[in-house]
Amino acid sequence: MTSSTPSVLPARVRPYALIVAIFIFIEVTGIFEQTMIYVAIPTLMGVFTLDAASISWAITVFLLVGAGTAAIAGRLGDLYGRKKVLVVLLIISAAGSIISLVFGSYEAILLGRALQGTSAALFPLLVGIAREVVPAPRVPVLVSLTTGSAIIGGSLGALAAGILIETSGWHSMFVASGILAVIAIGAAALLPRSVVAAGERPRLDILGGVLLAPAVAAVLFGFTTARGTGFTPFVIILIAIGLVLFAFWIVLELRLKNPMFNLRLFKQRQLVLALIITALVGLGIFAAGGLIGPILQQGAVTNPVGLGLTPTQAGLYGLITGAVGFILSPVGGRVAAKFGAKITLGFGISLAVIGFGGFALFVHDLPLAITATVVSGVGTALILAGLPNLIVELVLPQNTGEAIGIIYSTGRTIFQAIGTAVAGFILASSVVEGGTAPTLQAWYGVIAFIAITGVLALVLTIIVKKVKPMDQRGEVVEAVAEVQAETAEESATPTR
């Protein structure tokens, strides 16, 4: 156990509908901060007279900070209270919007985006809080609704940001993100206080926390840069430095009695499988799939692959896909609660692979290609619901934040960066003469990459040993029950 003295239990239980609304609003706030900048890139390039490589740092710095802080925030939440850490991150995020707005320079925007990047660490805390505030059978649905809101929130966020930029200028999107963050802080304050230790806590492993961020940043930035420059000596050295830091960090954390991250959790075979599954779907379905979708939809019909849609039309279809995924997300949660998260995850992977398989067949057939897009989108939504719920089933409530942070948030981000680079190389390996559009050979190569990684992930999902579904764990709040068990155990232990 990470604590020795239990705290007072939450003061009162909040209505389930209120908790759902708070979770969705907080998640949508973070997603809006992440996606709004994509729409603003052309505008910012013109305002600050910067090329695409320079302006892309506004995206990269957000991802680097988010990937580096997700696991740290999850662990700190486990130790000191997830609600407290959640509020702190939202305050930092709001400060990022204010800095970008008030100073208005590109340097200020980069600093603001770095601070906003902490919002990428909100999800592990929300999953941990879910196990503190609702009974076990309701946790999978709450988690699924939260991931589903991220999907549709991304589409709506991009649309809202575009409208704001067109009508009020680029400053307005930072006004909106700041207002959302402030409201989210107030919403988070309504959550019950976290069930954590009130007594002595283990000594904080500062070095372990400090080392993880640059290790993640070096690897992530290396593969992100490789998409544009290839594996230059600089990129290779950068990735190597990151891997060395990772290795040193792992050795350090395993040697410490009270590490920042309890890597001994991965002695559990099922958790290792969950990490590998995350890596595989991150490489293929999330990364490569996310890259080829816009190419298929917005590519010219004269290209080997292309439906000839405008960005607005493509965005509309994306919104429809997101809406379908959000509507079906509670269904995935209920399936996970009743039969186990591996069922939701396996079904999601299967649908995604089938959907992306349709990308290979319907490169010019709009109705069938959009159907394939919706199928792959629904599959992705179920994966996003199944993965965190699988992790929740496999770990104790006290370890939820760090497990979700390391596996789902940080791990998924790193492997998505790697997968995007791999898919980019495959697409660039064969292009039409005199252009940049991929040939059918390259297109089929990416589809094959998605299919192979997807099938491997499906096989490992089937191998994962089924644990007791959340519906069968009784109408208890698991974190509260854990604290009560610790209290009874300590009361029965005679003092010396």
Short mmCIF file of C-alpha atoms in Angstrom, two decimals:
data_model
loop_
_atom_site.label_atom_id
_atom_site.label_comp_id
_atom_site.label_asym_id
_atom_site.label_seq_id
_atom_site.Cartn_x
_atom_site.Cartn_y
_atom_site.Cartn_z
CA MET A 1 0.00 0.00 0.00
CA THR A 2 1.17 3.53 -0.67
CA SER A 3 -0.33 4.90 2.54
CA SER A 4 -0.57 3.95 6.15
CA THR A 5 -3.26 6.13 7.68
CA PRO A 6 -6.66 6.37 6.04
CA SER A 7 -8.39 9.67 5.57
CA VAL A 8 -11.92 10.70 6.34
CA LEU A 9 -14.25 9.43 3.67
CA PRO A 10 -15.94 11.82 1.19
CA ALA A 11 -18.27 14.26 2.95
CA ARG A 12 -21.26 13.42 0.79
CA VAL A 13 -22.15 11.51 -2.32
CA ARG A 14 -22.80 13.57 -5.45
CA PRO A 15 -25.62 12.63 -7.85
CA TYR A 16 -24.36 10.39 -10.62
CA ALA A 17 -25.71 12.70 -13.36
CA LEU A 18 -23.77 15.62 -11.85
CA ILE A 19 -20.55 13.60 -11.76
CA VAL A 20 -21.03 12.57 -15.40
CA ALA A 21 -21.58 16.20 -16.42
CA ILE A 22 -18.45 17.33 -14.51
CA PHE A 23 -16.29 14.60 -16.06
CA ILE A 24 -17.50 15.38 -19.59
CA PHE A 25 -16.99 19.12 -19.18
CA ILE A 26 -13.45 18.73 -17.81
CA GLU A 27 -12.48 16.31 -20.56
CA VAL A 28 -13.96 18.50 -23.30
CA THR A 29 -12.05 21.48 -21.88
CA GLY A 30 -8.76 19.63 -22.23
CA ILE A 31 -9.63 18.37 -25.71
CA PHE A 32 -10.59 21.87 -26.88
CA GLU A 33 -7.21 23.18 -25.74
CA GLN A 34 -5.48 20.42 -27.68
CA THR A 35 -7.43 20.64 -30.95
CA MET A 36 -8.05 24.38 -31.27
CA ILE A 37 -4.48 25.07 -32.38
CA TYR A 38 -4.75 22.80 -35.44
CA VAL A 39 -7.43 25.05 -36.93
CA ALA A 40 -5.41 28.15 -36.08
CA ILE A 41 -2.15 27.05 -37.74
CA PRO A 42 -2.74 28.81 -41.12
CA THR A 43 -3.80 32.01 -39.34
CA LEU A 44 -0.82 32.01 -36.99
CA MET A 45 1.55 31.37 -39.89
CA GLY A 46 0.31 34.56 -41.53
CA VAL A 47 0.21 36.66 -38.36
CA PHE A 48 3.74 35.80 -37.22
CA THR A 49 5.23 35.20 -40.70
CA LEU A 50 6.42 31.70 -39.83
CA ASP A 51 6.73 28.54 -41.90
CA ALA A 52 4.91 25.30 -41.11
CA ALA A 53 7.92 23.75 -39.35
CA SER A 54 8.24 26.68 -36.94
CA ILE A 55 4.53 27.07 -36.23
CA SER A 56 4.13 23.34 -35.58
CA TRP A 57 5.98 23.85 -32.30
CA ALA A 58 2.68 25.17 -30.92
CA ILE A 59 1.39 21.60 -31.35
CA THR A 60 4.57 19.75 -30.44
CA VAL A 61 5.21 21.55 -27.15
CA PHE A 62 1.67 20.72 -25.98
CA LEU A 63 2.16 17.02 -26.76
CA LEU A 64 5.61 16.89 -25.16
CA VAL A 65 4.42 18.42 -21.89
CA GLY A 66 1.26 16.32 -21.87
CA ALA A 67 3.09 13.04 -22.41
CA GLY A 68 5.70 13.91 -19.81
CA THR A 69 3.27 14.97 -17.10
CA ALA A 70 0.44 12.44 -17.50
CA ALA A 71 2.13 9.66 -15.54
CA ILE A 72 3.57 12.08 -12.96
CA ALA A 73 0.20 13.71 -12.35
CA GLY A 74 -1.47 10.31 -12.03
CA ARG A 75 1.05 9.21 -9.40
CA LEU A 76 0.85 12.48 -7.45
CA GLY A 77 -2.91 12.17 -7.49
CA ASP A 78 -2.67 8.66 -6.04
CA LEU A 79 -0.44 9.99 -3.24
CA TYR A 80 -1.85 13.42 -2.42
CA GLY A 81 -5.41 13.41 -3.71
CA ARG A 82 -6.60 13.32 -7.29
CA LYS A 83 -9.02 16.20 -6.88
CA LYS A 84 -6.25 18.50 -5.60
CA VAL A 85 -3.92 17.65 -8.48
CA LEU A 86 -6.78 17.97 -10.96
CA VAL A 87 -7.53 21.51 -9.78
CA VAL A 88 -3.83 22.46 -9.88
CA LEU A 89 -3.52 21.27 -13.48
CA LEU A 90 -6.61 23.21 -14.51
CA ILE A 91 -5.20 26.34 -12.88
CA ILE A 92 -1.91 25.90 -14.76
CA SER A 93 -3.85 25.36 -17.97
CA ALA A 94 -5.90 28.51 -17.43
CA ALA A 95 -2.67 30.43 -16.80
CA GLY A 96 -1.41 29.21 -20.20
CA SER A 97 -4.45 30.70 -21.94
CA ILE A 98 -4.01 34.00 -20.09
CA ILE A 99 -0.30 34.27 -20.96
CA SER A 100 -0.97 33.56 -24.64
CA LEU A 101 -3.74 36.15 -24.70
CA VAL A 102 -2.14 38.95 -22.70
CA PHE A 103 1.35 38.96 -24.23
CA GLY A 104 0.30 37.93 -27.73
CA SER A 105 3.77 37.11 -29.09
CA TYR A 106 4.60 33.75 -30.62
CA GLU A 107 7.06 33.08 -27.79
CA ALA A 108 4.27 33.74 -25.29
CA ILE A 109 2.00 31.39 -27.22
CA LEU A 110 4.61 28.64 -27.01
CA LEU A 111 4.92 29.16 -23.25
CA GLY A 112 1.15 29.21 -22.93
CA ARG A 113 0.81 26.05 -25.00
CA ALA A 114 3.36 24.33 -22.78
CA LEU A 115 1.31 25.23 -19.71
CA GLN A 116 -1.89 24.15 -21.47
CA GLY A 117 -0.22 20.82 -22.19
CA THR A 118 -0.77 19.83 -18.57
CA SER A 119 -4.46 19.39 -19.47
CA ALA A 120 -3.42 16.20 -21.29
CA ALA A 121 -2.78 14.75 -17.82
CA LEU A 122 -6.38 15.24 -16.65
CA PHE A 123 -7.72 11.88 -17.83
CA PRO A 124 -5.69 9.59 -15.49
CA LEU A 125 -6.91 11.68 -12.57
CA LEU A 126 -10.52 11.48 -13.73
CA VAL A 127 -10.33 7.69 -13.98
CA GLY A 128 -8.89 7.52 -10.47
CA ILE A 129 -11.62 9.83 -9.18
CA ALA A 130 -14.25 7.64 -10.84
CA ARG A 131 -13.27 4.78 -8.53
CA GLU A 132 -13.64 7.15 -5.54
CA VAL A 133 -17.05 8.64 -6.24
CA VAL A 134 -19.27 6.01 -7.91
CA PRO A 135 -20.00 2.33 -7.21
CA ALA A 136 -17.90 -0.22 -9.09
CA PRO A 137 -20.62 -1.20 -11.64
CA ARG A 138 -20.92 2.43 -12.77
CA VAL A 139 -17.19 3.07 -13.25
CA PRO A 140 -16.92 1.54 -16.77
CA VAL A 141 -19.82 3.63 -18.10
CA LEU A 142 -18.42 6.81 -16.53
CA VAL A 143 -15.00 6.14 -18.04
CA SER A 144 -16.53 5.31 -21.43
CA LEU A 145 -18.63 8.47 -21.47
CA THR A 146 -15.50 10.47 -20.67
CA THR A 147 -13.51 8.95 -23.54
CA GLY A 148 -16.52 9.30 -25.83
CA SER A 149 -16.81 12.98 -24.99
CA ALA A 150 -13.17 13.40 -26.01
CA ILE A 151 -13.98 12.11 -29.51
CA ILE A 152 -16.97 14.33 -30.20
CA GLY A 153 -15.35 17.16 -28.22
CA GLY A 154 -12.42 17.15 -30.62
CA SER A 155 -14.71 17.60 -33.61
CA LEU A 156 -16.82 20.27 -31.92
CA GLY A 157 -13.72 21.99 -30.58
CA ALA A 158 -12.18 22.30 -34.02
CA LEU A 159 -15.46 23.63 -35.40
CA ALA A 160 -15.85 26.16 -32.56
CA ALA A 161 -12.25 27.30 -32.87
CA GLY A 162 -12.70 27.86 -36.60
CA ILE A 163 -15.80 29.99 -36.04
CA LEU A 164 -14.06 32.03 -33.33
CA ILE A 165 -11.01 32.69 -35.49
CA GLU A 166 -13.09 33.72 -38.50
CA THR A 167 -15.37 36.04 -36.52
CA SER A 168 -13.17 37.43 -33.73
CA GLY A 169 -9.54 36.63 -34.54
CA TRP A 170 -7.08 34.13 -33.10
CA HIS A 171 -7.05 35.79 -29.66
CA SER A 172 -10.65 34.69 -29.11
CA MET A 173 -9.80 31.00 -28.97
CA PHE A 174 -7.52 31.64 -25.98
CA VAL A 175 -10.32 33.64 -24.36
CA ALA A 176 -12.60 30.64 -24.86
CA SER A 177 -10.06 28.12 -23.55
CA GLY A 178 -9.39 30.31 -20.51
CA ILE A 179 -13.10 30.63 -19.72
CA LEU A 180 -13.59 26.88 -20.12
CA ALA A 181 -10.66 26.18 -17.79
CA VAL A 182 -12.00 28.55 -15.11
CA ILE A 183 -15.46 26.95 -15.28
CA ALA A 184 -13.82 23.51 -15.15
CA ILE A 185 -12.00 24.54 -11.96
CA GLY A 186 -15.35 25.40 -10.41
CA ALA A 187 -16.83 22.13 -11.63
CA ALA A 188 -13.91 20.13 -10.20
CA ALA A 189 -14.45 21.84 -6.84
CA LEU A 190 -17.89 20.18 -6.69
CA LEU A 191 -16.35 16.70 -6.67
CA PRO A 192 -15.98 14.98 -3.29
CA ARG A 193 -12.54 15.18 -1.72
CA SER A 194 -10.25 12.30 -2.60
CA VAL A 195 -9.83 9.21 -0.48
CA VAL A 196 -6.11 9.31 0.27
CA ALA A 197 -3.86 8.94 3.25
CA ALA A 198 -3.99 11.75 5.79
CA GLY A 199 -0.99 10.56 7.76
CA GLU A 200 2.60 9.87 6.84
CA ARG A 201 3.30 9.45 3.14
CA PRO A 202 6.33 7.91 1.47
CA ARG A 203 9.23 10.20 0.66
CA LEU A 204 8.68 11.73 -2.75
CA ASP A 205 11.06 10.46 -5.43
CA ILE A 206 11.90 13.78 -7.09
CA LEU A 207 14.62 12.37 -9.38
CA GLY A 208 12.31 9.70 -10.77
CA GLY A 209 9.71 12.32 -11.62
CA VAL A 210 12.25 14.67 -13.17
CA LEU A 211 13.88 12.00 -15.35
CA LEU A 212 10.68 10.73 -16.96
CA ALA A 213 9.72 14.00 -18.64
CA PRO A 214 12.95 14.52 -20.67
CA ALA A 215 13.07 10.81 -21.56
CA VAL A 216 9.55 10.98 -22.99
CA ALA A 217 10.22 14.34 -24.64
CA ALA A 218 13.40 13.16 -26.37
CA VAL A 219 11.80 10.03 -27.84
CA LEU A 220 8.57 11.78 -28.78
CA PHE A 221 10.29 14.77 -30.35
CA GLY A 222 12.74 12.50 -32.17
CA PHE A 223 10.04 10.50 -33.93
CA THR A 224 7.93 13.61 -34.55
CA THR A 225 10.90 15.33 -36.21
CA ALA A 226 11.68 12.21 -38.23
CA ARG A 227 8.37 12.61 -40.06
CA GLY A 228 9.71 15.70 -41.81
CA THR A 229 13.48 15.24 -41.89
CA GLY A 230 13.91 11.48 -41.79
CA PHE A 231 16.22 9.69 -39.37
CA THR A 232 19.08 12.17 -39.50
CA PRO A 233 22.07 11.79 -37.13
CA PHE A 234 20.51 14.42 -34.86
CA VAL A 235 17.22 12.51 -34.69
CA ILE A 236 18.95 9.20 -34.02
CA ILE A 237 21.09 10.72 -31.25
CA LEU A 238 18.03 12.36 -29.71
CA ILE A 239 16.05 9.12 -29.66
CA ALA A 240 19.09 7.27 -28.27
CA ILE A 241 19.41 9.80 -25.45
CA GLY A 242 15.74 9.35 -24.63
CA LEU A 243 16.07 5.56 -24.57
CA VAL A 244 19.15 5.75 -22.33
CA LEU A 245 17.27 8.03 -19.94
CA PHE A 246 14.35 5.59 -20.00
CA ALA A 247 16.65 2.68 -19.14
CA PHE A 248 18.28 4.63 -16.30
CA TRP A 249 14.86 5.70 -15.05
CA ILE A 250 13.60 2.09 -15.00
CA VAL A 251 16.66 0.88 -13.07
CA LEU A 252 16.32 3.76 -10.61
CA GLU A 253 12.62 3.21 -9.98
CA LEU A 254 13.07 -0.52 -9.45
CA ARG A 255 15.84 0.02 -6.90
CA LEU A 256 14.03 2.55 -4.74
CA LYS A 257 11.82 1.47 -1.87
CA ASN A 258 9.30 4.25 -2.51
CA PRO A 259 9.68 5.19 -6.18
CA MET A 260 7.71 7.91 -7.95
CA PHE A 261 6.34 5.16 -10.22
CA ASN A 262 5.74 1.68 -8.91
CA LEU A 263 7.09 -0.25 -11.90
CA ARG A 264 6.78 -3.41 -9.85
CA LEU A 265 3.15 -3.31 -10.94
CA PHE A 266 4.38 -4.71 -14.24
CA LYS A 267 5.32 -7.94 -12.54
CA GLN A 268 1.66 -8.62 -13.20
CA ARG A 269 1.59 -10.33 -16.58
CA GLN A 270 -1.84 -9.00 -17.47
CA LEU A 271 -0.70 -5.41 -17.05
CA VAL A 272 2.26 -6.03 -19.35
CA LEU A 273 -0.17 -7.36 -21.96
CA ALA A 274 -2.26 -4.21 -21.55
CA LEU A 275 0.84 -2.11 -22.21
CA ILE A 276 1.72 -4.09 -25.35
CA ILE A 277 -1.86 -3.86 -26.63
CA THR A 278 -1.74 -0.09 -26.09
CA ALA A 279 1.51 0.07 -28.04
CA LEU A 280 0.11 -1.93 -30.95
CA VAL A 281 -3.14 0.05 -31.32
CA GLY A 282 -1.17 3.26 -30.84
CA LEU A 283 1.19 2.34 -33.68
CA GLY A 284 -1.49 1.27 -36.13
CA ILE A 285 -5.12 2.17 -35.51
CA PHE A 286 -4.55 5.46 -33.68
CA ALA A 287 -1.45 6.77 -35.49
CA ALA A 288 -1.51 5.38 -39.01
CA GLY A 289 -5.30 5.41 -39.11
CA GLY A 290 -5.41 9.03 -38.05
CA LEU A 291 -2.91 9.96 -40.74
CA ILE A 292 -4.59 8.28 -43.70
CA GLY A 293 -8.14 9.44 -42.99
CA PRO A 294 -7.61 13.04 -44.19
CA ILE A 295 -5.58 11.80 -47.17
CA LEU A 296 -8.45 9.60 -48.30
CA GLN A 297 -11.16 12.18 -47.71
CA GLN A 298 -9.44 15.31 -49.02
CA GLY A 299 -7.25 13.80 -51.72
CA ALA A 300 -8.11 14.77 -55.29
CA VAL A 301 -10.24 12.26 -57.19
CA THR A 302 -7.53 12.23 -59.88
CA ASN A 303 -5.07 10.78 -57.36
CA PRO A 304 -4.78 7.03 -56.83
CA VAL A 305 -6.53 7.63 -53.50
CA GLY A 306 -8.97 10.49 -52.89
CA LEU A 307 -12.63 11.39 -52.44
CA GLY A 308 -12.23 15.09 -53.28
CA LEU A 309 -13.94 16.43 -50.14
CA THR A 310 -13.36 19.97 -48.90
CA PRO A 311 -12.00 20.43 -45.35
CA THR A 312 -15.46 21.53 -44.22
CA GLN A 313 -17.11 18.44 -45.69
CA ALA A 314 -14.45 16.21 -44.14
CA GLY A 315 -14.98 17.94 -40.80
CA LEU A 316 -18.71 17.34 -41.04
CA TYR A 317 -18.23 13.63 -41.63
CA GLY A 318 -15.77 13.58 -38.74
CA LEU A 319 -18.37 15.19 -36.51
CA ILE A 320 -20.93 12.56 -37.52
CA THR A 321 -18.44 9.80 -36.74
CA GLY A 322 -17.63 11.39 -33.38
CA ALA A 323 -21.31 11.71 -32.53
CA VAL A 324 -21.94 8.03 -33.31
CA GLY A 325 -18.93 7.05 -31.22
CA PHE A 326 -20.14 9.17 -28.29
CA ILE A 327 -23.66 7.73 -28.46
CA LEU A 328 -22.29 4.18 -28.44
CA SER A 329 -19.68 4.81 -25.74
CA PRO A 330 -22.01 4.03 -22.81
CA VAL A 331 -22.96 0.80 -24.57
CA GLY A 332 -19.29 -0.15 -24.60
CA GLY A 333 -19.12 0.78 -20.92
CA ARG A 334 -22.09 -1.41 -20.05
CA VAL A 335 -20.60 -4.34 -21.95
CA ALA A 336 -17.32 -3.82 -20.09
CA ALA A 337 -19.14 -3.67 -16.75
CA LYS A 338 -21.17 -6.83 -17.36
CA PHE A 339 -18.77 -9.04 -19.32
CA GLY A 340 -15.34 -7.47 -18.85
CA ALA A 341 -13.45 -4.70 -20.64
CA LYS A 342 -11.58 -7.15 -22.88
CA ILE A 343 -14.88 -7.79 -24.71
CA THR A 344 -15.37 -4.10 -25.47
CA LEU A 345 -11.70 -3.73 -26.43
CA GLY A 346 -11.65 -6.81 -28.66
CA PHE A 347 -14.84 -5.80 -30.45
CA GLY A 348 -13.47 -2.30 -30.96
CA ILE A 349 -10.20 -3.56 -32.45
CA SER A 350 -12.12 -5.88 -34.78
CA LEU A 351 -14.37 -3.07 -36.04
CA ALA A 352 -11.42 -0.71 -36.52
CA VAL A 353 -9.47 -3.27 -38.57
CA ILE A 354 -12.55 -3.99 -40.72
CA GLY A 355 -13.18 -0.28 -41.21
CA PHE A 356 -9.61 0.50 -42.26
CA GLY A 357 -9.74 -2.55 -44.52
CA GLY A 358 -12.53 -0.72 -46.32
CA PHE A 359 -10.07 2.14 -46.91
CA ALA A 360 -8.16 -0.21 -49.18
CA LEU A 361 -11.23 -1.13 -51.23
CA PHE A 362 -13.17 2.13 -51.52
CA VAL A 363 -10.56 4.71 -52.51
CA HIS A 364 -12.98 6.56 -54.82
CA ASP A 365 -16.42 5.38 -53.69
CA LEU A 366 -17.75 8.12 -51.38
CA PRO A 367 -20.73 6.34 -49.73
CA LEU A 368 -18.80 3.14 -49.00
CA ALA A 369 -15.66 5.01 -47.95
CA ILE A 370 -17.65 7.12 -45.47
CA THR A 371 -19.29 3.94 -44.20
CA ALA A 372 -15.83 2.48 -43.64
CA THR A 373 -14.82 5.70 -41.88
CA VAL A 374 -17.77 5.47 -39.50
CA VAL A 375 -17.06 1.78 -38.79
CA SER A 376 -13.39 2.50 -38.03
CA GLY A 377 -14.45 5.50 -35.93
CA VAL A 378 -16.85 3.44 -33.85
CA GLY A 379 -14.15 0.81 -33.41
CA THR A 380 -11.70 3.46 -32.25
CA ALA A 381 -14.28 4.82 -29.78
CA LEU A 382 -14.75 1.34 -28.30
CA ILE A 383 -10.98 0.89 -28.03
CA LEU A 384 -10.73 4.20 -26.19
CA ALA A 385 -13.41 2.94 -23.81
CA GLY A 386 -12.04 -0.57 -23.46
CA LEU A 387 -8.36 0.17 -22.80
CA PRO A 388 -8.69 2.31 -19.66
CA ASN A 389 -11.42 0.07 -18.31
CA LEU A 390 -9.18 -2.95 -18.81
CA ILE A 391 -6.46 -1.23 -16.78
CA VAL A 392 -9.01 -0.33 -14.09
CA GLU A 393 -9.99 -3.98 -13.79
CA LEU A 394 -6.36 -5.06 -13.38
CA VAL A 395 -5.10 -2.62 -10.71
CA LEU A 396 -6.09 -1.65 -7.20
CA PRO A 397 -7.89 1.68 -6.73
CA GLN A 398 -4.80 3.21 -5.10
CA ASN A 399 -2.72 2.56 -8.26
CA THR A 400 -5.28 3.69 -10.83
CA GLY A 401 -3.78 7.11 -11.60
CA GLU A 402 -0.22 5.99 -12.20
CA ALA A 403 -1.27 2.90 -14.20
CA ILE A 404 -3.57 4.89 -16.49
CA GLY A 405 -0.96 7.65 -16.77
CA ILE A 406 1.94 5.38 -17.73
CA ILE A 407 0.10 2.90 -19.98
CA TYR A 408 -2.84 4.74 -21.50
CA SER A 409 -1.70 8.38 -21.62
CA THR A 410 2.09 8.42 -21.87
CA GLY A 411 2.46 5.05 -23.60
CA ARG A 412 -0.24 5.74 -26.16
CA THR A 413 1.21 9.16 -26.99
CA ILE A 414 4.73 7.81 -27.53
CA PHE A 415 3.63 4.95 -29.76
CA GLN A 416 1.30 7.20 -31.73
CA ALA A 417 4.31 9.40 -32.51
CA ILE A 418 6.30 6.36 -33.62
CA GLY A 419 3.39 4.97 -35.65
CA THR A 420 2.80 8.30 -37.39
CA ALA A 421 6.46 8.42 -38.41
CA VAL A 422 6.33 4.82 -39.69
CA ALA A 423 3.14 5.43 -41.65
CA GLY A 424 4.61 8.62 -43.11
CA PHE A 425 7.65 6.74 -44.34
CA ILE A 426 5.49 4.03 -45.92
CA LEU A 427 3.34 6.61 -47.71
CA ALA A 428 6.40 8.50 -48.92
CA SER A 429 8.10 5.33 -50.17
CA SER A 430 6.07 5.42 -53.39
CA VAL A 431 4.39 8.55 -54.74
CA VAL A 432 2.85 9.50 -58.06
CA GLU A 433 5.27 10.87 -60.61
CA GLY A 434 5.74 14.61 -60.23
CA GLY A 435 3.61 14.81 -57.07
CA THR A 436 3.38 13.87 -53.41
CA ALA A 437 0.23 11.72 -53.38
CA PRO A 438 0.88 8.08 -52.40
CA THR A 439 0.51 5.33 -54.95
CA LEU A 440 -1.82 2.40 -54.35
CA GLN A 441 1.21 0.31 -53.44
CA ALA A 442 2.15 2.67 -50.61
CA TRP A 443 -1.51 2.99 -49.59
CA TYR A 444 -1.91 -0.77 -49.31
CA GLY A 445 1.32 -0.91 -47.32
CA VAL A 446 -0.12 1.40 -44.63
CA ILE A 447 -3.39 -0.56 -44.55
CA ALA A 448 -1.38 -3.76 -44.10
CA PHE A 449 0.56 -2.12 -41.24
CA ILE A 450 -2.71 -1.21 -39.50
CA ALA A 451 -4.12 -4.70 -40.07
CA ILE A 452 -1.03 -6.51 -38.74
CA THR A 453 -0.74 -4.40 -35.59
CA GLY A 454 -4.50 -4.62 -35.08
CA VAL A 455 -4.64 -8.39 -35.40
CA LEU A 456 -1.71 -8.78 -32.99
CA ALA A 457 -3.48 -6.49 -30.50
CA LEU A 458 -6.65 -8.55 -30.87
CA VAL A 459 -4.80 -11.82 -30.22
CA LEU A 460 -3.22 -10.38 -27.06
CA THR A 461 -6.60 -9.04 -25.93
CA ILE A 462 -8.02 -12.55 -26.21
CA ILE A 463 -5.06 -13.88 -24.20
CA VAL A 464 -5.63 -11.42 -21.33
CA LYS A 465 -7.00 -13.38 -18.42
CA LYS A 466 -10.55 -12.40 -17.58
CA VAL A 467 -10.94 -10.87 -14.13
CA LYS A 468 -14.09 -10.22 -12.17
CA PRO A 469 -16.23 -7.70 -14.12
CA MET A 470 -17.20 -4.53 -12.30
CA ASP A 471 -20.86 -5.54 -12.16
CA GLN A 472 -19.85 -8.51 -9.99
CA ARG A 473 -17.90 -6.47 -7.42
CA GLY A 474 -20.94 -5.29 -5.51
CA GLU A 475 -22.51 -1.85 -5.13
CA VAL A 476 -19.47 -0.42 -3.39
CA VAL A 477 -17.17 2.50 -4.07
CA GLU A 478 -13.93 0.59 -4.44
CA ALA A 479 -11.53 3.23 -3.12
CA VAL A 480 -13.72 3.78 -0.06
CA ALA A 481 -13.95 0.05 0.55
CA GLU A 482 -10.16 -0.19 0.29
CA VAL A 483 -9.70 2.53 2.92
CA GLN A 484 -12.25 0.88 5.20
CA ALA A 485 -10.38 -2.42 4.86
CA GLU A 486 -7.11 -0.69 5.79
CA THR A 487 -8.81 0.89 8.80
CA ALA A 488 -10.09 -2.46 10.02
CA GLU A 489 -6.70 -4.07 9.48
CA GLU A 490 -4.83 -1.37 11.41
CA SER A 491 -7.38 -1.39 14.22
CA ALA A 492 -6.92 -5.13 14.61
CA THR A 493 -3.12 -4.81 14.72
CA PRO A 494 -1.89 -4.39 18.31
CA THR A 495 0.36 -1.39 18.92
CA ARG A 496 3.75 -1.86 20.49
#
